[in-house]
Amino acid sequence: METTPGQHPGAATTRRDVRFESGGRQCAAWLYTPAEAGGPRPLVVMAHGLGAVREWRLDAFAERFAEQGWMVLVFDYRYLGASEGSPRQLLDIDDQLDDWRAALAFGRSLPGVDTDRIAVWGTSFGGGHALRIASEDHQLAAVVAQCPFTDGPASLFSRLRSSPLSMLWLIAAGVLDTVGSLFGAKPVLAPVVGVWWMPAYLVSPTTIAEASRLLPPGTRLSPRTSAAVTKMSSLGRELSKNVETGGDPFRPADTGVGRDTLWGVLKGPDGGADSANGVAARLALRLPLYRPGKDLPKITAPTLLCVCEDDRAAPADTTARLAAGQDHVQVGRYEGDHFDIYVGDLFEHAVRDQTAFLATQFGRSTR
């Protein structure tokens, strides 16, 4: 079903809002299509990482791919962003994998798509999902996984080195959330990014500032969190100018997040891109068991892994080790941390490499 057609700036491409069903809920997506009619075209299916939504710089990558004349489908997982699903901010690995399967089925049904030339592109936690999906879907022409979460134990050990106290708080929150879920309680939200004293999934002195660069300009911070950022220098240090801590207040309960959280409710410009720096803490108990990098040998499509040398969330050396000896896997290594690859010169480098890789694979595809 199509809604809100509109000309996307900067290229002969139309971006429109579409929806597809997954698990009885509607997933929201953007569909980029060339403005000029043509023959069957390649399709790139894209999704974000841990708790993130499309507006957090996925449009920047999608625009570059669309400029090549490819179709691009960028979707939000259930329970997040503009997609349906309750309780909000729930991140269930099996549900998200089902969302990927539903997105691919939807993409293959679209008119104008060359079903022999479909690629998956995932980043961070979504990069791990892309590998898991590609290991079971052997009709794919290519796979791109950016800063992929490949090995739960490796990420756990890296996380413990960052801040063991914070990790203990996160595990405690995960246990509390899991027990509460048995009685129908609202999810206990743990921050996605934070500093040492927060029960966050990603922790460092600069993680909040680095992640804030992904937000679209004009993003507003909920009043309670805005006050905390103003009072605590460790939270507001080097925060991106994309984030407004003042301005007109809004009620978090009226956003797509549907509730307030001290960790941060975010409202994007023009009333869209509602998101939160928080997902259900129960995920912390499953992360160490998730090892999608082990699926690399099962993938038959050419695969590009883009890793950052200083990545503490998805250690580059672990991903490179898992890829070693796999002839169908290329590893591109970049100087930077987990969030650096989304912006600036590193983004330009990575997106050029990804575009060249996909162009080669789409040209070679004979499936």
Tab-separated table of C-alpha atoms in Angstrom, residues 43-258:
chain	number	residue	atom	x	y	z
A	43	LEU	CA	16.600	-3.574	-4.980
A	44	VAL	CA	18.481	-2.863	-1.743
A	45	VAL	CA	16.582	-3.701	1.479
A	46	MET	CA	17.885	-1.773	4.490
A	47	ALA	CA	17.343	-1.563	8.255
A	48	HIS	CA	19.061	0.003	11.245
A	49	GLY	CA	20.646	-1.223	14.465
A	50	LEU	CA	19.856	-1.315	18.163
A	51	GLY	CA	16.721	0.769	18.792
A	52	ALA	CA	17.442	3.150	15.912
A	53	VAL	CA	14.979	4.336	13.257
A	54	ARG	CA	15.223	5.176	9.540
A	55	GLU	CA	15.756	8.881	10.080
A	56	TRP	CA	19.022	8.222	11.924
A	57	ARG	CA	21.114	8.628	8.733
A	58	LEU	CA	19.798	5.644	6.767
A	59	ASP	CA	18.367	8.104	4.260
A	60	ALA	CA	21.912	9.319	3.535
A	61	PHE	CA	22.983	5.819	2.456
A	62	ALA	CA	19.719	5.100	0.644
A	63	GLU	CA	20.011	8.275	-1.440
A	64	ARG	CA	23.438	7.231	-2.709
A	65	PHE	CA	22.144	3.822	-3.719
A	66	ALA	CA	19.056	5.320	-5.354
A	67	GLU	CA	21.291	7.626	-7.420
A	68	GLN	CA	22.577	4.482	-9.143
A	69	GLY	CA	19.100	3.815	-10.513
A	70	TRP	CA	18.392	1.104	-7.941
A	71	MET	CA	15.220	0.739	-5.915
A	72	VAL	CA	15.719	0.964	-2.147
A	73	LEU	CA	13.428	-0.180	0.673
A	74	VAL	CA	14.263	1.197	4.144
A	75	PHE	CA	12.092	-0.055	7.001
A	76	ASP	CA	11.533	0.362	10.735
A	77	TYR	CA	11.158	-2.740	12.879
A	78	ARG	CA	7.939	-3.403	14.718
A	79	TYR	CA	7.602	-1.562	18.047
A	80	LEU	CA	9.946	1.214	16.846
A	81	GLY	CA	9.678	4.464	14.888
A	82	ALA	CA	6.667	4.762	12.602
A	83	SER	CA	5.927	1.029	12.632
A	84	GLU	CA	3.086	-0.507	14.609
A	85	GLY	CA	3.410	-2.771	17.610
A	86	SER	CA	2.964	-2.627	21.349
A	87	PRO	CA	4.634	-2.421	23.812
A	88	ARG	CA	6.781	0.306	22.295
A	89	GLN	CA	10.592	0.102	22.305
A	90	LEU	CA	10.548	-3.686	22.445
A	91	LEU	CA	13.453	-5.321	20.645
A	92	ASP	CA	12.951	-9.031	20.100
A	93	ILE	CA	15.562	-10.761	17.938
A	94	ASP	CA	13.163	-13.319	16.448
A	95	ASP	CA	10.569	-10.657	15.662
A	96	GLN	CA	13.155	-8.467	13.959
A	97	LEU	CA	14.354	-11.381	11.832
A	98	ASP	CA	10.728	-11.964	10.833
A	99	ASP	CA	10.515	-8.286	9.880
A	100	TRP	CA	13.498	-8.784	7.550
A	101	ARG	CA	11.801	-11.795	5.951
A	102	ALA	CA	8.576	-9.832	5.509
A	103	ALA	CA	10.471	-6.878	3.997
A	104	LEU	CA	12.161	-9.160	1.468
A	105	ALA	CA	8.864	-10.808	0.557
A	106	PHE	CA	7.309	-7.377	0.096
A	107	GLY	CA	10.253	-6.189	-1.978
A	108	ARG	CA	10.077	-9.207	-4.266
A	109	SER	CA	6.394	-8.478	-4.873
A	110	LEU	CA	6.973	-4.904	-6.041
A	111	PRO	CA	6.552	-4.136	-9.726
A	112	GLY	CA	9.786	-3.173	-11.436
A	113	VAL	CA	12.049	-5.165	-9.108
A	114	ASP	CA	14.534	-7.593	-10.618
A	115	THR	CA	14.190	-10.458	-8.151
A	116	ASP	CA	17.559	-11.843	-9.278
A	117	ARG	CA	19.277	-8.674	-8.062
A	118	ILE	CA	18.242	-8.059	-4.469
A	119	ALA	CA	20.701	-7.154	-1.722
A	120	VAL	CA	20.353	-6.754	2.034
A	121	TRP	CA	22.121	-3.919	3.873
A	122	GLY	CA	22.192	-3.840	7.659
A	123	THR	CA	24.140	-1.781	10.159
A	124	SER	CA	25.204	-2.505	13.747
A	125	PHE	CA	22.691	-4.942	15.261
A	126	GLY	CA	20.875	-4.894	11.909
A	127	GLY	CA	24.143	-5.936	10.276
A	128	GLY	CA	24.050	-9.108	12.330
A	129	HIS	CA	20.443	-9.656	11.256
A	130	ALA	CA	21.444	-9.215	7.598
A	131	LEU	CA	24.012	-11.996	7.967
A	132	ARG	CA	21.527	-14.332	9.663
A	133	ILE	CA	18.911	-13.690	6.966
A	134	ALA	CA	21.430	-14.139	4.130
A	135	SER	CA	22.469	-17.490	5.581
A	136	GLU	CA	18.968	-18.809	4.942
A	137	ASP	CA	17.973	-16.843	1.814
A	138	HIS	CA	20.138	-18.077	-1.047
A	139	GLN	CA	18.367	-16.001	-3.698
A	140	LEU	CA	20.138	-12.823	-2.597
A	141	ALA	CA	22.650	-11.242	-4.963
A	142	ALA	CA	24.717	-9.419	-2.313
A	143	VAL	CA	25.049	-8.625	1.390
A	144	VAL	CA	26.454	-5.508	3.054
A	145	ALA	CA	26.887	-5.488	6.839
A	146	GLN	CA	28.231	-2.266	8.358
A	147	CYS	CA	29.830	-2.398	11.831
A	148	PRO	CA	27.921	-5.656	12.239
A	149	PHE	CA	27.147	-7.258	15.581
A	150	THR	CA	28.640	-10.677	14.852
A	151	ASP	CA	29.440	-12.304	18.185
A	152	GLY	CA	27.609	-11.876	21.476
A	153	PRO	CA	30.437	-13.032	23.757
A	154	ALA	CA	32.975	-10.728	22.079
A	155	SER	CA	30.652	-7.724	22.419
A	156	LEU	CA	29.946	-8.686	26.040
A	157	PHE	CA	33.649	-8.793	26.946
A	158	SER	CA	34.217	-5.477	25.186
A	159	ARG	CA	31.266	-3.998	27.048
A	160	LEU	CA	32.594	-5.247	30.405
A	161	ARG	CA	35.915	-3.546	29.745
A	162	SER	CA	34.121	-0.261	29.010
A	163	SER	CA	32.324	-0.149	32.358
A	164	PRO	CA	31.721	-3.242	34.490
A	165	LEU	CA	29.490	-1.371	36.955
A	166	SER	CA	27.214	-0.181	34.169
A	167	MET	CA	27.060	-3.717	32.791
A	168	LEU	CA	25.924	-5.069	36.158
A	169	TRP	CA	23.170	-2.436	36.256
A	170	LEU	CA	22.109	-3.428	32.731
A	171	ILE	CA	21.903	-7.115	33.633
A	172	ALA	CA	19.886	-6.274	36.747
A	173	ALA	CA	17.512	-4.183	34.623
A	174	GLY	CA	17.258	-7.082	32.158
A	175	VAL	CA	16.250	-9.493	34.907
A	176	LEU	CA	13.701	-7.010	36.285
A	177	ASP	CA	12.251	-6.435	32.803
A	178	THR	CA	12.050	-10.156	32.044
A	179	VAL	CA	10.238	-10.889	35.297
A	180	GLY	CA	7.902	-7.946	34.764
A	181	SER	CA	7.050	-9.139	31.257
A	182	LEU	CA	5.677	-12.354	32.742
A	183	PHE	CA	3.060	-10.263	34.545
A	184	GLY	CA	2.285	-7.906	31.651
A	185	ALA	CA	4.224	-4.944	33.013
A	186	LYS	CA	5.492	-2.205	30.712
A	187	PRO	CA	9.068	-2.795	29.546
A	188	VAL	CA	11.855	-1.492	31.727
A	189	LEU	CA	13.801	0.670	29.287
A	190	ALA	CA	17.589	0.681	29.304
A	191	PRO	CA	19.413	3.447	27.421
A	192	VAL	CA	20.992	2.514	24.111
A	193	VAL	CA	23.883	4.944	24.679
A	194	GLY	CA	25.089	6.297	27.991
A	195	VAL	CA	27.906	7.078	30.406
A	196	TRP	CA	29.506	4.895	33.049
A	197	TRP	CA	26.775	5.144	35.690
A	198	MET	CA	23.886	4.335	33.331
A	199	PRO	CA	22.611	0.798	32.572
A	200	ALA	CA	23.259	1.372	28.880
A	201	TYR	CA	23.987	-1.024	26.039
A	202	LEU	CA	26.801	1.177	24.673
A	203	VAL	CA	28.931	3.118	27.141
A	204	SER	CA	31.841	5.546	26.788
A	205	PRO	CA	32.524	9.193	27.683
A	206	THR	CA	31.741	10.216	24.077
A	207	THR	CA	29.064	7.729	22.969
A	208	ILE	CA	26.093	10.052	23.566
A	209	ALA	CA	27.729	12.861	21.598
A	210	GLU	CA	28.750	10.506	18.776
A	211	ALA	CA	25.271	8.982	18.474
A	212	SER	CA	23.629	12.424	18.497
A	213	ARG	CA	25.303	13.207	15.147
A	214	LEU	CA	22.997	10.656	13.490
A	215	LEU	CA	19.845	12.551	14.445
A	216	PRO	CA	18.191	14.791	11.842
A	217	PRO	CA	18.673	18.542	12.390
A	218	GLY	CA	15.877	20.013	14.451
A	219	THR	CA	15.400	16.951	16.664
A	220	ARG	CA	13.926	18.004	20.014
A	221	LEU	CA	14.717	16.399	23.336
A	222	SER	CA	11.945	15.702	25.841
A	223	PRO	CA	11.692	18.281	28.647
A	224	ARG	CA	12.815	16.015	31.507
A	225	THR	CA	15.867	14.776	29.627
A	226	SER	CA	16.631	18.263	28.352
A	227	ALA	CA	16.777	19.464	31.956
A	228	ALA	CA	19.099	16.599	32.889
A	229	VAL	CA	21.422	17.376	29.972
A	230	THR	CA	21.541	21.032	30.970
A	231	LYS	CA	22.422	20.223	34.576
A	232	MET	CA	24.890	17.377	33.967
A	233	SER	CA	27.874	18.262	31.824
A	234	SER	CA	28.761	14.588	31.219
A	235	LEU	CA	25.499	14.138	29.297
A	236	GLY	CA	25.538	17.341	27.280
A	237	ARG	CA	29.246	17.435	26.458
A	238	GLU	CA	29.772	17.936	22.708
A	239	LEU	CA	26.129	17.086	21.979
A	240	SER	CA	25.393	17.568	18.291
A	241	LYS	CA	23.760	20.834	17.230
A	242	ASN	CA	21.181	18.611	15.520
A	243	VAL	CA	19.579	18.263	18.967
A	244	GLU	CA	17.529	21.085	20.486
A	245	THR	CA	17.433	21.016	24.279
A	246	GLY	CA	15.177	24.052	24.480
A	247	GLY	CA	12.341	25.300	22.341
A	248	ASP	CA	8.711	24.238	22.492
A	249	PRO	CA	8.202	21.375	24.947
A	250	PHE	CA	6.233	18.281	23.976
A	251	ARG	CA	4.554	15.453	25.848
A	252	PRO	CA	6.457	12.162	25.334
A	253	ALA	CA	3.172	10.286	25.788
A	254	ASP	CA	1.905	11.944	22.604
A	255	THR	CA	4.837	10.695	20.502
A	256	GLY	CA	5.278	7.370	18.736
A	257	VAL	CA	7.235	6.242	21.805
A	258	GLY	CA	4.060	6.628	23.865
